[in-house]
PDB file of N, CA and C in Angstrom:
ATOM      1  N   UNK A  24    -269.954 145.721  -1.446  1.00  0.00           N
ATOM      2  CA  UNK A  24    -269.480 145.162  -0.209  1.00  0.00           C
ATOM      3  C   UNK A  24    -268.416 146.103   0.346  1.00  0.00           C
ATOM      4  N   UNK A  25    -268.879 146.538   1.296  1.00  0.00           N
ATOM      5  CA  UNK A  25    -267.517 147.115   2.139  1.00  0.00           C
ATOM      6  C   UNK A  25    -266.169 146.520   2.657  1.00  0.00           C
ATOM      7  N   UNK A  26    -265.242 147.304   2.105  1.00  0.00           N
ATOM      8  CA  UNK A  26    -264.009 147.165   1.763  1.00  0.00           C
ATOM      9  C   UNK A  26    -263.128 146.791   3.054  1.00  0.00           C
ATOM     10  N   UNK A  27    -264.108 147.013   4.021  1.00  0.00           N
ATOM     11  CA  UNK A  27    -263.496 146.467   5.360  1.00  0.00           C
ATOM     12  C   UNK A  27    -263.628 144.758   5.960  1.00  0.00           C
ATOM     13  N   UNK A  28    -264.565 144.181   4.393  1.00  0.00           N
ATOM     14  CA  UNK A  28    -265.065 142.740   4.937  1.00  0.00           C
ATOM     15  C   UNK A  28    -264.055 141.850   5.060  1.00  0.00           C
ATOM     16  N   UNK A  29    -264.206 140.930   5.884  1.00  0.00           N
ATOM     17  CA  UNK A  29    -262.507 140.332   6.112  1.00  0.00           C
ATOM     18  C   UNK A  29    -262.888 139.327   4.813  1.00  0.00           C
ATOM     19  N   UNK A  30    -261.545 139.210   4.779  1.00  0.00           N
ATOM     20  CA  UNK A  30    -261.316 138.556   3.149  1.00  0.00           C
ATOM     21  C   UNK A  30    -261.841 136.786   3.560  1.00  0.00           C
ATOM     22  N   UNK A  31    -262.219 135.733   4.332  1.00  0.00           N
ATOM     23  CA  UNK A  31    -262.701 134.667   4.668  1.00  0.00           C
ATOM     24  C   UNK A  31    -264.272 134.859   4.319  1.00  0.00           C
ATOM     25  N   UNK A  32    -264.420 136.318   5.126  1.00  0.00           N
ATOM     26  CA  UNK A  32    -266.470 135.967   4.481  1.00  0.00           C
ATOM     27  C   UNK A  32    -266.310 136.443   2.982  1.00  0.00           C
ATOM     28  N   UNK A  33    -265.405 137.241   2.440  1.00  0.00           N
ATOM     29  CA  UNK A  33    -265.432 137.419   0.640  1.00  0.00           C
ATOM     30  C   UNK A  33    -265.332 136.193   0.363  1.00  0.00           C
ATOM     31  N   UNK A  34    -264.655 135.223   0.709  1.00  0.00           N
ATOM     32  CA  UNK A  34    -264.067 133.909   0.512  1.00  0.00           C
ATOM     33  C   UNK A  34    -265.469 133.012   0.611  1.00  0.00           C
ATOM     34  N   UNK A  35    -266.063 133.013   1.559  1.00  0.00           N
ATOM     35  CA  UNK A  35    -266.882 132.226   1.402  1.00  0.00           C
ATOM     36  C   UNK A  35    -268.290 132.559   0.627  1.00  0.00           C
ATOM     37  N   UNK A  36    -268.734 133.615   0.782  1.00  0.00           N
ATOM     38  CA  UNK A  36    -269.609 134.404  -0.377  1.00  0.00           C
ATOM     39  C   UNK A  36    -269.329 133.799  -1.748  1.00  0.00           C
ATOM     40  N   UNK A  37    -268.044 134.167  -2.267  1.00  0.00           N
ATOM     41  CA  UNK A  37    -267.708 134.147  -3.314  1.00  0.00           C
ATOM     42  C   UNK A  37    -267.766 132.537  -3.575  1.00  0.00           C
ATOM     43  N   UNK A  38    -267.909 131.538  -2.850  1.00  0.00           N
ATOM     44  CA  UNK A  38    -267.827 129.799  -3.202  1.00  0.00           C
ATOM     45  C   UNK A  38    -269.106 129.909  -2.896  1.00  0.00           C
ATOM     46  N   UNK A  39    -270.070 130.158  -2.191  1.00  0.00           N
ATOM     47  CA  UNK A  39    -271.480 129.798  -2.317  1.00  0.00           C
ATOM     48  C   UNK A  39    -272.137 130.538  -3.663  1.00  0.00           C
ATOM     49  N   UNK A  40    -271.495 131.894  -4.103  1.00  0.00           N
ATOM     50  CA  UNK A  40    -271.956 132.220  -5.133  1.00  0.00           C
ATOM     51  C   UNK A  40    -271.728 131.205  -6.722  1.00  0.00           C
ATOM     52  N   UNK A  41    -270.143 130.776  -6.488  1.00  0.00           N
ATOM     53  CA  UNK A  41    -270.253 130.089  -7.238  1.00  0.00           C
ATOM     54  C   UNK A  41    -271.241 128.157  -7.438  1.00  0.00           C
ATOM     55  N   UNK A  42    -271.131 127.433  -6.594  1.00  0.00           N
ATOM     56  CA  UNK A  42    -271.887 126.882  -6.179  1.00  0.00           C
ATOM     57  C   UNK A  42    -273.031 126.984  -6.435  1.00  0.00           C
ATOM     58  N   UNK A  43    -274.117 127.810  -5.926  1.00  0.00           N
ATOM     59  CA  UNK A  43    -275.087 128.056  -6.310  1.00  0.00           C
ATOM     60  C   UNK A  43    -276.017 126.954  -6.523  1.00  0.00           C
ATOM     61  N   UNK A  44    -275.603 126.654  -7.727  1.00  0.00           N
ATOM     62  CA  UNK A  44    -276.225 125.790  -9.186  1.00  0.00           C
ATOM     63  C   UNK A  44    -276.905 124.365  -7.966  1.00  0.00           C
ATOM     64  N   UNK A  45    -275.586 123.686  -7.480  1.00  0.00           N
ATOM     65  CA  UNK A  45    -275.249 122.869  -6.502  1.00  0.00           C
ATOM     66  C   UNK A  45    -275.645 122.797  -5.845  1.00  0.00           C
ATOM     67  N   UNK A  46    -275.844 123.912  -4.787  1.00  0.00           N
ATOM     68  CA  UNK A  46    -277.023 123.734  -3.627  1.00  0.00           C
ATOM     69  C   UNK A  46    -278.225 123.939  -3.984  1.00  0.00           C
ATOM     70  N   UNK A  47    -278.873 124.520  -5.176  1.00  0.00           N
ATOM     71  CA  UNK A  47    -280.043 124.582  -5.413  1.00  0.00           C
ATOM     72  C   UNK A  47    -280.332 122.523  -5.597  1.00  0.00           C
ATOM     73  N   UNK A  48    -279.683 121.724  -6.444  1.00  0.00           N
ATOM     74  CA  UNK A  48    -279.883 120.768  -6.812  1.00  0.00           C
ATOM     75  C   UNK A  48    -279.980 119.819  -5.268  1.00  0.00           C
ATOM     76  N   UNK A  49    -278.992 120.290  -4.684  1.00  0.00           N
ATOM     77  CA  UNK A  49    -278.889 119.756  -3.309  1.00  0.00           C
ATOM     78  C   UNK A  49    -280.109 119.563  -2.208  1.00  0.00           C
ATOM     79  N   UNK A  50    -280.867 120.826  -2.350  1.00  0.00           N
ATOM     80  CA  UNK A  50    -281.572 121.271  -1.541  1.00  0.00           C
ATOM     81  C   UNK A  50    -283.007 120.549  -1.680  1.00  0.00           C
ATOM     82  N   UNK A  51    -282.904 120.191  -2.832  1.00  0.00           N
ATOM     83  CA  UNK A  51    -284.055 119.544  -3.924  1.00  0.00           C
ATOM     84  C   UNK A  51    -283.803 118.407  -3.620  1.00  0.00           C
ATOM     85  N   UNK A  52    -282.974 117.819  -3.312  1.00  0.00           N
ATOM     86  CA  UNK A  52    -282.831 116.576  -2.858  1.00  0.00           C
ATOM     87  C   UNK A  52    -282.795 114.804  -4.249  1.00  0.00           C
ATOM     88  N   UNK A  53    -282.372 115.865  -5.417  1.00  0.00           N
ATOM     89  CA  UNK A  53    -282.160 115.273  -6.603  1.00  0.00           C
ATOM     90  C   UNK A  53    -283.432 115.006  -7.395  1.00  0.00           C
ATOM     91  N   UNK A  54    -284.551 115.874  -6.725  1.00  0.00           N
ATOM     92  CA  UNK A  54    -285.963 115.953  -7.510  1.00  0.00           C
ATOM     93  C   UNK A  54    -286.118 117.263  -8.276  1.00  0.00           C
ATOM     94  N   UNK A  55    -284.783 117.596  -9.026  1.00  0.00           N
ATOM     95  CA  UNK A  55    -284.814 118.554  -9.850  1.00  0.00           C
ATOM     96  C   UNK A  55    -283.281 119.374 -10.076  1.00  0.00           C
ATOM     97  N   UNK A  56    -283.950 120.515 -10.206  1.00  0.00           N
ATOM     98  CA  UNK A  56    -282.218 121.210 -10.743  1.00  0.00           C
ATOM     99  C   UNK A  56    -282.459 122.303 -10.883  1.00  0.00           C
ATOM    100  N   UNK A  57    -281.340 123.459 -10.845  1.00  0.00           N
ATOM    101  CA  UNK A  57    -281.479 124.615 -11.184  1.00  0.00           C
ATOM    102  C   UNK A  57    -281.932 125.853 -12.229  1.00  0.00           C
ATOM    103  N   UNK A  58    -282.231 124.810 -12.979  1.00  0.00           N
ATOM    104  CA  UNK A  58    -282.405 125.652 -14.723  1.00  0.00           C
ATOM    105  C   UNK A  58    -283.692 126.160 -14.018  1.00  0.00           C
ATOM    106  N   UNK A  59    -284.239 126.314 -13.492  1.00  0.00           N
ATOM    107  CA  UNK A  59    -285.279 127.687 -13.383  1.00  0.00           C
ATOM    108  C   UNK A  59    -284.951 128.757 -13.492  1.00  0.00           C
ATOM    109  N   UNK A  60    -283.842 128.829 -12.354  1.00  0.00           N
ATOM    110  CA  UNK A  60    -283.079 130.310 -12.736  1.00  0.00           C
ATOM    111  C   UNK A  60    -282.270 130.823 -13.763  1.00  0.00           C
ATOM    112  N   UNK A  61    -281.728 130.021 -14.616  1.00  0.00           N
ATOM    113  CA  UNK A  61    -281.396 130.125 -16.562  1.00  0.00           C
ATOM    114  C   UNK A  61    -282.436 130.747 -17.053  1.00  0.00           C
ATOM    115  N   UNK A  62    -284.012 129.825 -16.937  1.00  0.00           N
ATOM    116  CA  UNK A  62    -284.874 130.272 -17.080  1.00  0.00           C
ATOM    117  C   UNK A  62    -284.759 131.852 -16.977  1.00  0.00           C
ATOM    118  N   UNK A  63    -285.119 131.791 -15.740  1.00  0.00           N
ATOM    119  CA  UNK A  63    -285.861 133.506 -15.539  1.00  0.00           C
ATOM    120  C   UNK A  63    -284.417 134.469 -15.921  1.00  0.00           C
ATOM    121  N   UNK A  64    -283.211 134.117 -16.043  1.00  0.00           N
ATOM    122  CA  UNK A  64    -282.191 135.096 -16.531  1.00  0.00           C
ATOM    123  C   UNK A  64    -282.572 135.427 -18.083  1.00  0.00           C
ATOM    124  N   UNK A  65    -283.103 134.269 -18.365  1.00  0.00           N
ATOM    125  CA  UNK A  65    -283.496 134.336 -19.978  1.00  0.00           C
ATOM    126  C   UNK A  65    -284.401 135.353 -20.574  1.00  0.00           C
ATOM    127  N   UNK A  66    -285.744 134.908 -19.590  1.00  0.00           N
ATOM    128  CA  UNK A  66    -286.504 135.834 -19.685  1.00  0.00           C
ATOM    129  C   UNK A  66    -286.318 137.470 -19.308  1.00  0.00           C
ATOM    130  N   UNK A  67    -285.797 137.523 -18.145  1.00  0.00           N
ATOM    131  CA  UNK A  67    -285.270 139.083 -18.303  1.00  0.00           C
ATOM    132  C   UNK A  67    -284.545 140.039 -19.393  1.00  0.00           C
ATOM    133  N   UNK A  68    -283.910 138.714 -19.698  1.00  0.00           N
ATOM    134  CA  UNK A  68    -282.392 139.359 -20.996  1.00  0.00           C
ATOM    135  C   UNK A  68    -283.730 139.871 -22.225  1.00  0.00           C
ATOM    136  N   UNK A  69    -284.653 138.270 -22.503  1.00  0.00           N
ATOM    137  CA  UNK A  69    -285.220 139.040 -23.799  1.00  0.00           C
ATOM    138  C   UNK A  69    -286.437 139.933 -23.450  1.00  0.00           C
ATOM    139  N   UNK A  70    -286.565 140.208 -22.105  1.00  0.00           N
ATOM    140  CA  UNK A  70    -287.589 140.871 -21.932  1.00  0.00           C
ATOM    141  C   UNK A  70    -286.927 142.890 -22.229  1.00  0.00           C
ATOM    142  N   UNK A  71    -285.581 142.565 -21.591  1.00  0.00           N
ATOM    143  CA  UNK A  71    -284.591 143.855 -22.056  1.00  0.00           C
ATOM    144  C   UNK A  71    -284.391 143.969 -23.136  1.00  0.00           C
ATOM    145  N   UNK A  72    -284.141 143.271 -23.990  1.00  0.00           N
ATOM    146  CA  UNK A  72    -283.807 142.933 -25.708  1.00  0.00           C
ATOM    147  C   UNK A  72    -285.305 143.623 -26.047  1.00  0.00           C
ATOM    148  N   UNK A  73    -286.218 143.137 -25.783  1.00  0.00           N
ATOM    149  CA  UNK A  73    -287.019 143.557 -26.424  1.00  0.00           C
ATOM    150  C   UNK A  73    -287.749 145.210 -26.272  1.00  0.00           C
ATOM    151  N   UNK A  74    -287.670 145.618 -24.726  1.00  0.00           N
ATOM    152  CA  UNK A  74    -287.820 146.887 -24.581  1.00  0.00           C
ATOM    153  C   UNK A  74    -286.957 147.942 -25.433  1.00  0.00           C
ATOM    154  N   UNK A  75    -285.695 147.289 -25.470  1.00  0.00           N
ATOM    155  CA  UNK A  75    -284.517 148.048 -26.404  1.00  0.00           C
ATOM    156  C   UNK A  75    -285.341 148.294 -27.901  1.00  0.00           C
ATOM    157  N   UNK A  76    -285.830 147.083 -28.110  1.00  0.00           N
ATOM    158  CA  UNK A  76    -285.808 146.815 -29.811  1.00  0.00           C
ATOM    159  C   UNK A  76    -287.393 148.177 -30.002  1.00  0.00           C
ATOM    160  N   UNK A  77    -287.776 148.157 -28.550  1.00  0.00           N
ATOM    161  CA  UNK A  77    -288.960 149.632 -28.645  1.00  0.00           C
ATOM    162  C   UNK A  77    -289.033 150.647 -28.266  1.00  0.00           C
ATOM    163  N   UNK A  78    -287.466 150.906 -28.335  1.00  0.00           N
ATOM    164  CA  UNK A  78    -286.987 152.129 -28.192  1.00  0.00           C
ATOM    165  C   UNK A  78    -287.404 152.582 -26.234  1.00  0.00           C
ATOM    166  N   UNK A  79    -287.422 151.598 -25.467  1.00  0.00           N
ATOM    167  CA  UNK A  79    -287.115 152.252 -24.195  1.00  0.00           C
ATOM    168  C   UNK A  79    -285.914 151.780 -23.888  1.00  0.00           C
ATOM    169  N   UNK A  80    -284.572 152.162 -23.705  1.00  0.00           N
ATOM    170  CA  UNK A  80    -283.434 151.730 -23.140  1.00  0.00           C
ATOM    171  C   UNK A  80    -283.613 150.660 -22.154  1.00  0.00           C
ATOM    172  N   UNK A  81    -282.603 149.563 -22.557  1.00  0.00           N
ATOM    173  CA  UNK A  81    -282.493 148.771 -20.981  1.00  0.00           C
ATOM    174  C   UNK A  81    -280.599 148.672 -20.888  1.00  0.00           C
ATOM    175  N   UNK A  82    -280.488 148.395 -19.803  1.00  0.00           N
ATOM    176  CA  UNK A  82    -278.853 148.070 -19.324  1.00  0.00           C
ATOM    177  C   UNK A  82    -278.740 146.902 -18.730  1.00  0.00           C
ATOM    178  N   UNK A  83    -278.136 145.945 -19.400  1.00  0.00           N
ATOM    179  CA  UNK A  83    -278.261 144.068 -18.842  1.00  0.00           C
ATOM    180  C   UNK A  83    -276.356 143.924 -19.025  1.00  0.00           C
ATOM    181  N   UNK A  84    -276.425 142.578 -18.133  1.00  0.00           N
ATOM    182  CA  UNK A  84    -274.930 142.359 -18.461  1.00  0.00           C
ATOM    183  C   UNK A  84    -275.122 141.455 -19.592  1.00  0.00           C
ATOM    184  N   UNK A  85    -274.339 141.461 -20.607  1.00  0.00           N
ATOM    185  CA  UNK A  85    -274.539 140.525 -21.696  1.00  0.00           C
ATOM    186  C   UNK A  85    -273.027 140.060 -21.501  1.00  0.00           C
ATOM    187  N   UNK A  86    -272.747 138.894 -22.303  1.00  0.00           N
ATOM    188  CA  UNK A  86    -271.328 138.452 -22.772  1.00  0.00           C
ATOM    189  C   UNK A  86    -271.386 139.042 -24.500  1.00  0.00           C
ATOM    190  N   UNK A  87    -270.319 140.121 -24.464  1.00  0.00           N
ATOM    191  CA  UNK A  87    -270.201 140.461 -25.639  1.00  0.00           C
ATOM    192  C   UNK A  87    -268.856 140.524 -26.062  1.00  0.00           C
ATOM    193  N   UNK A  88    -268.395 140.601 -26.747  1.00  0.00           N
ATOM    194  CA  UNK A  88    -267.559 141.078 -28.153  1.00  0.00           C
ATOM    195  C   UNK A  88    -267.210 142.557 -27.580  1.00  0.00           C
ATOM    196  N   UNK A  89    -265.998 143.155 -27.060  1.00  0.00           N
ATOM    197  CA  UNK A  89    -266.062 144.163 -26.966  1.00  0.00           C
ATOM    198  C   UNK A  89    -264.293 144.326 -26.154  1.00  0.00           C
ATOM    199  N   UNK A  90    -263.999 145.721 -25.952  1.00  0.00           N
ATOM    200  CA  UNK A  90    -262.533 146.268 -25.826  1.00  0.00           C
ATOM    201  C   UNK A  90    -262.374 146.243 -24.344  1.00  0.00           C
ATOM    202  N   UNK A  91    -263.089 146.199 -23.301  1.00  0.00           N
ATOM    203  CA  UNK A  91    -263.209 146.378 -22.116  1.00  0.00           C
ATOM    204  C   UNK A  91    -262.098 146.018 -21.123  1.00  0.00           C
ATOM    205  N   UNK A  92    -261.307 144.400 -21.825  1.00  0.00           N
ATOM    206  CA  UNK A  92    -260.308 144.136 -21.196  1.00  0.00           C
ATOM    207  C   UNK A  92    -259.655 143.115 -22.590  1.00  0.00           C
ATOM    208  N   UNK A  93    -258.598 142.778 -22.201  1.00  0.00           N
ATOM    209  CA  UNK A  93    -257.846 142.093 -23.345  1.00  0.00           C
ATOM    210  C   UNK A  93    -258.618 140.763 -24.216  1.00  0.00           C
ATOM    211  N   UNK A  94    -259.067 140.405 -23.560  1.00  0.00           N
ATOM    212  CA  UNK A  94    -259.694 138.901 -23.816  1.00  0.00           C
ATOM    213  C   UNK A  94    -260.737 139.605 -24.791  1.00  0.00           C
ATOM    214  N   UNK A  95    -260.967 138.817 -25.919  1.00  0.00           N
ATOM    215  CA  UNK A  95    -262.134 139.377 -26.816  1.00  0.00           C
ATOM    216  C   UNK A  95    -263.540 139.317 -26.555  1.00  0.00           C
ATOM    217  N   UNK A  96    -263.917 138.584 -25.812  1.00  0.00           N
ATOM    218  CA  UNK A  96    -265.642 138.552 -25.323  1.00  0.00           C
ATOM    219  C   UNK A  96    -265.480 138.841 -24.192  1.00  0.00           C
ATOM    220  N   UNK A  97    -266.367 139.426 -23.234  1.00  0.00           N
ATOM    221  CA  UNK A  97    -266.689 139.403 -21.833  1.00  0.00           C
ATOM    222  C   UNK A  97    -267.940 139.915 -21.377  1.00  0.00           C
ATOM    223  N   UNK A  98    -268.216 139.233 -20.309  1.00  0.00           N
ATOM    224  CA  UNK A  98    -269.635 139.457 -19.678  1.00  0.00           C
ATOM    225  C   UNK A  98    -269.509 141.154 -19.323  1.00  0.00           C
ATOM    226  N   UNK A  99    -270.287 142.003 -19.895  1.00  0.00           N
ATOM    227  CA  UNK A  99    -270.077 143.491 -18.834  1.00  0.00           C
ATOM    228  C   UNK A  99    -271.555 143.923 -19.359  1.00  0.00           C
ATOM    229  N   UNK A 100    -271.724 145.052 -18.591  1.00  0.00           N
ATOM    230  CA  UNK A 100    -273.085 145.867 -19.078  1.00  0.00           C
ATOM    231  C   UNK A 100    -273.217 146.814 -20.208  1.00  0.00           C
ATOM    232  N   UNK A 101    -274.080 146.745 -20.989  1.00  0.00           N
ATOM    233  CA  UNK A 101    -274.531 147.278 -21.930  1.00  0.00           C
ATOM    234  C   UNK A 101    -276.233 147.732 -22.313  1.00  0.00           C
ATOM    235  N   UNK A 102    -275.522 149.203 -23.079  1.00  0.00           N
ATOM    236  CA  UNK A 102    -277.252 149.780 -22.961  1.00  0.00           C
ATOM    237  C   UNK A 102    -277.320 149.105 -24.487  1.00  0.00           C
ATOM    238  N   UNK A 103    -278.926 148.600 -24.175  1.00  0.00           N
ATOM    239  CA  UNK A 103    -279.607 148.125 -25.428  1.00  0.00           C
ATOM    240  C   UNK A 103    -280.805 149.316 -25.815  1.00  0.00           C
ATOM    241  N   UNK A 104    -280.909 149.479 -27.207  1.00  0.00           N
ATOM    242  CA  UNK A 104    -281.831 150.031 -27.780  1.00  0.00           C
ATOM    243  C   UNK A 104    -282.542 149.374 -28.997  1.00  0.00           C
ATOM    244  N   UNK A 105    -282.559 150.463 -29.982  1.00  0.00           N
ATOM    245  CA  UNK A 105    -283.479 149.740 -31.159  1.00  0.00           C
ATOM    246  C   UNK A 105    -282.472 149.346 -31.803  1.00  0.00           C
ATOM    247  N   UNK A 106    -281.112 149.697 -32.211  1.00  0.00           N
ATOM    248  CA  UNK A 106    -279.978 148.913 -32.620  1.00  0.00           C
ATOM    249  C   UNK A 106    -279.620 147.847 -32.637  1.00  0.00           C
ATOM    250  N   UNK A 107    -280.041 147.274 -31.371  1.00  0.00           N
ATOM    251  CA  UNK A 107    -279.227 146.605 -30.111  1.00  0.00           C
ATOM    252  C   UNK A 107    -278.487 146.927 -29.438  1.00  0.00           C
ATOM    253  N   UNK A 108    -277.111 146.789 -29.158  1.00  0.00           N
ATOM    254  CA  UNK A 108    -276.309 146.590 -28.158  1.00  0.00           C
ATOM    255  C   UNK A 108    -275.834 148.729 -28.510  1.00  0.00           C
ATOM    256  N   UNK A 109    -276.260 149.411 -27.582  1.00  0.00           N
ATOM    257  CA  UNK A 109    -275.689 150.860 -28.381  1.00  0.00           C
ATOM    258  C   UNK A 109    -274.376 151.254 -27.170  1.00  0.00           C
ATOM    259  N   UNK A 110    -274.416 150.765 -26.091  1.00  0.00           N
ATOM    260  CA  UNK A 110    -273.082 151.333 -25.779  1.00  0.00           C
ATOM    261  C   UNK A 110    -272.472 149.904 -24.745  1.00  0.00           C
ATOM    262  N   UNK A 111    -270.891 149.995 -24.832  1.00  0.00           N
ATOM    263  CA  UNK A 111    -270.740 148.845 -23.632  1.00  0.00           C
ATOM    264  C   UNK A 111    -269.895 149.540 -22.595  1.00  0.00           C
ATOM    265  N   UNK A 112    -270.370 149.438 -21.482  1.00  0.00           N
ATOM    266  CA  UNK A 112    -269.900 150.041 -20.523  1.00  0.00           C
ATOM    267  C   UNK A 112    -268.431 149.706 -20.013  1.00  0.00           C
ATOM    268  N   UNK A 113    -267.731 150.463 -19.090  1.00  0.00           N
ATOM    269  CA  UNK A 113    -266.749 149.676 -18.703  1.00  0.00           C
ATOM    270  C   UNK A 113    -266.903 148.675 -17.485  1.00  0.00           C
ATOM    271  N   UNK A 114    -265.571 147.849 -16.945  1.00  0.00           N
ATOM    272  CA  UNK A 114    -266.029 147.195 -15.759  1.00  0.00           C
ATOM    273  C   UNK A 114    -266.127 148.152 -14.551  1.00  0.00           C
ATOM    274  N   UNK A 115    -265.356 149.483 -14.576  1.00  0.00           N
ATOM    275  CA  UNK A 115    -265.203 150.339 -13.223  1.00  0.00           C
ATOM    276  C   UNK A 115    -264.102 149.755 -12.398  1.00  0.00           C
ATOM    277  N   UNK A 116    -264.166 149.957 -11.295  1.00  0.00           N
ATOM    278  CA  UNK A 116    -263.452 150.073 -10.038  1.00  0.00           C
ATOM    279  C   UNK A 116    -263.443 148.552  -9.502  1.00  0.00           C
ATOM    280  N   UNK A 117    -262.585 147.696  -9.366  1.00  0.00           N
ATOM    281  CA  UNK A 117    -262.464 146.517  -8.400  1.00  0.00           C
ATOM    282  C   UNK A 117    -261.503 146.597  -7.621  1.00  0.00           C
ATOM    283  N   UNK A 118    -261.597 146.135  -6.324  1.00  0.00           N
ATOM    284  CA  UNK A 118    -261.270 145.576  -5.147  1.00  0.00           C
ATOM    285  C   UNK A 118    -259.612 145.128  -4.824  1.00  0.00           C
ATOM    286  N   UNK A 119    -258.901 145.048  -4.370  1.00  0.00           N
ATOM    287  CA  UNK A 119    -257.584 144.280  -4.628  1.00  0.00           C
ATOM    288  C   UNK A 119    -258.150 142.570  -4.904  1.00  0.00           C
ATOM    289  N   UNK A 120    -259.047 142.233  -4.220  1.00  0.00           N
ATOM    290  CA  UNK A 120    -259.521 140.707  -4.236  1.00  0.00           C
ATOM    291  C   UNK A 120    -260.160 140.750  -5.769  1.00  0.00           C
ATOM    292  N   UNK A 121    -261.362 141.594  -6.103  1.00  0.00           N
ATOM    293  CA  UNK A 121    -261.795 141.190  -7.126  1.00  0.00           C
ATOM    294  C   UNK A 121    -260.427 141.182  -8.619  1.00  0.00           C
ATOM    295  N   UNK A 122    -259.225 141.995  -8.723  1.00  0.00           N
ATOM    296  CA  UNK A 122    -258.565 142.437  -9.371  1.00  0.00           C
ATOM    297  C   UNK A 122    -257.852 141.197  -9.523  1.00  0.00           C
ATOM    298  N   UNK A 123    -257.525 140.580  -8.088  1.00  0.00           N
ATOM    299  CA  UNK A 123    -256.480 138.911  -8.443  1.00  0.00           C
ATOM    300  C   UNK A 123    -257.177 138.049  -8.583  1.00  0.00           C
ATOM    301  N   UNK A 124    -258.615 137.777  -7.694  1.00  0.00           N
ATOM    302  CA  UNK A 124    -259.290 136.731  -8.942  1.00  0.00           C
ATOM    303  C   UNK A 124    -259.244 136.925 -10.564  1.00  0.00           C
ATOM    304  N   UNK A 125    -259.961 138.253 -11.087  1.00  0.00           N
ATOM    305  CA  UNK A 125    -259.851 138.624 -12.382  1.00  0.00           C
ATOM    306  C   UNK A 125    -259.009 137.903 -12.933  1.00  0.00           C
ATOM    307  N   UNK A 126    -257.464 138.232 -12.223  1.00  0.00           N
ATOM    308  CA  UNK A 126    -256.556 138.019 -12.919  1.00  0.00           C
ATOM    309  C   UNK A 126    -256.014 136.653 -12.965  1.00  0.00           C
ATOM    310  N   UNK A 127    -256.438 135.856 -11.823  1.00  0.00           N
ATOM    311  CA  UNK A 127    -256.233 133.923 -11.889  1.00  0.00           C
ATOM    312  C   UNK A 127    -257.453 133.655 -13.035  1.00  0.00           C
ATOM    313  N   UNK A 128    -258.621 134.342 -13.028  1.00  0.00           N
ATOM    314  CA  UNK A 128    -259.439 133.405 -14.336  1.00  0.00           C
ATOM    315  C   UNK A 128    -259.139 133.400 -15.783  1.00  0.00           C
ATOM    316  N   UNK A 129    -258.537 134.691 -15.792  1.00  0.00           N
ATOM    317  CA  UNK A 129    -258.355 135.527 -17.526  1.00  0.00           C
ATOM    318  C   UNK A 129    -257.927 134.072 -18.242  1.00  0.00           C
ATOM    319  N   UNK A 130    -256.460 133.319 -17.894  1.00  0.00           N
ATOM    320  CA  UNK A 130    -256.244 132.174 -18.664  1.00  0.00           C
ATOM    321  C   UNK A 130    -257.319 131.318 -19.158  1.00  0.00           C
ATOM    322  N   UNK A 131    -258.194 131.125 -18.013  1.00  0.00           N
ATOM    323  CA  UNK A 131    -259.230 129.838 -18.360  1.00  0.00           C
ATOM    324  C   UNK A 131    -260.476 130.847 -19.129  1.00  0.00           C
ATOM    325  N   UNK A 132    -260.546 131.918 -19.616  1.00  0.00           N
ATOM    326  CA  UNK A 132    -261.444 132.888 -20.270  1.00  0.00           C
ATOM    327  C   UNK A 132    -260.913 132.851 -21.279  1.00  0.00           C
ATOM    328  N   UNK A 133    -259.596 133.357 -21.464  1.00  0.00           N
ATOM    329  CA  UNK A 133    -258.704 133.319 -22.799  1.00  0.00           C
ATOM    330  C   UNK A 133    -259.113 131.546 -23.518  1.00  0.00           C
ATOM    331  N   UNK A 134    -258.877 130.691 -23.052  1.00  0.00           N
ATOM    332  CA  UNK A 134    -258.948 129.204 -23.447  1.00  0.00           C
ATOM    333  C   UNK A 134    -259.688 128.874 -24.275  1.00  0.00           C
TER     334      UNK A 134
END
């Protein structure tokens, strides 16, 4: 996202992203729910897991165990191989916005 977006549409992006789940259920009109898309995240992850485990590299975000930021687990990307998990990437470059959210969730991550 370009760094020129006024911080109200980050604002609202960022609540429909979270949401999500919500308006999918919404939209449905209470004749269902979102786990489809759990679903198909699922299937991608072990469909990557498994390309790894045959020696073609994949790069997925996993929640892992790793040094990336203080908190001991965190969601970031990692290349999978026949090992598993063979490297974890860092997070890179965030935003002044993405940097103070980061930093309002860490407590409820730490928890």
């Amino acid at each position: 996202m370009p760094s020129s977006t006024p911080h109200d549409v980050i604002d609202a992006l960022t609540k429909r992203t979270q949401d999500g789940g919500t308006e999918v259920v919404e939209a449905k009109a209470g004749k269902g729910s979102a786990t489809l898309s759990m679903a198909y995240a699922a299937a991608l992850f072990a469909d990557a897991c498994l390309r790894g485990m045959n020696g073609a590299t994949a790069t997925e975000c996993i929640y892992v165990d790793s040094d990336v930021t203080d908190l001991p687990f965190f969601a970031t990307k990692v290349k999978l191989g026949t090992e598993g998990v063979e490297t974890i990437h860092p997070i890179g470059s965030m935003s002044d916005y993405e940097k103070e959210a980061f930093a309002a969730m860490k407590p409820e991550l730490a928890a």
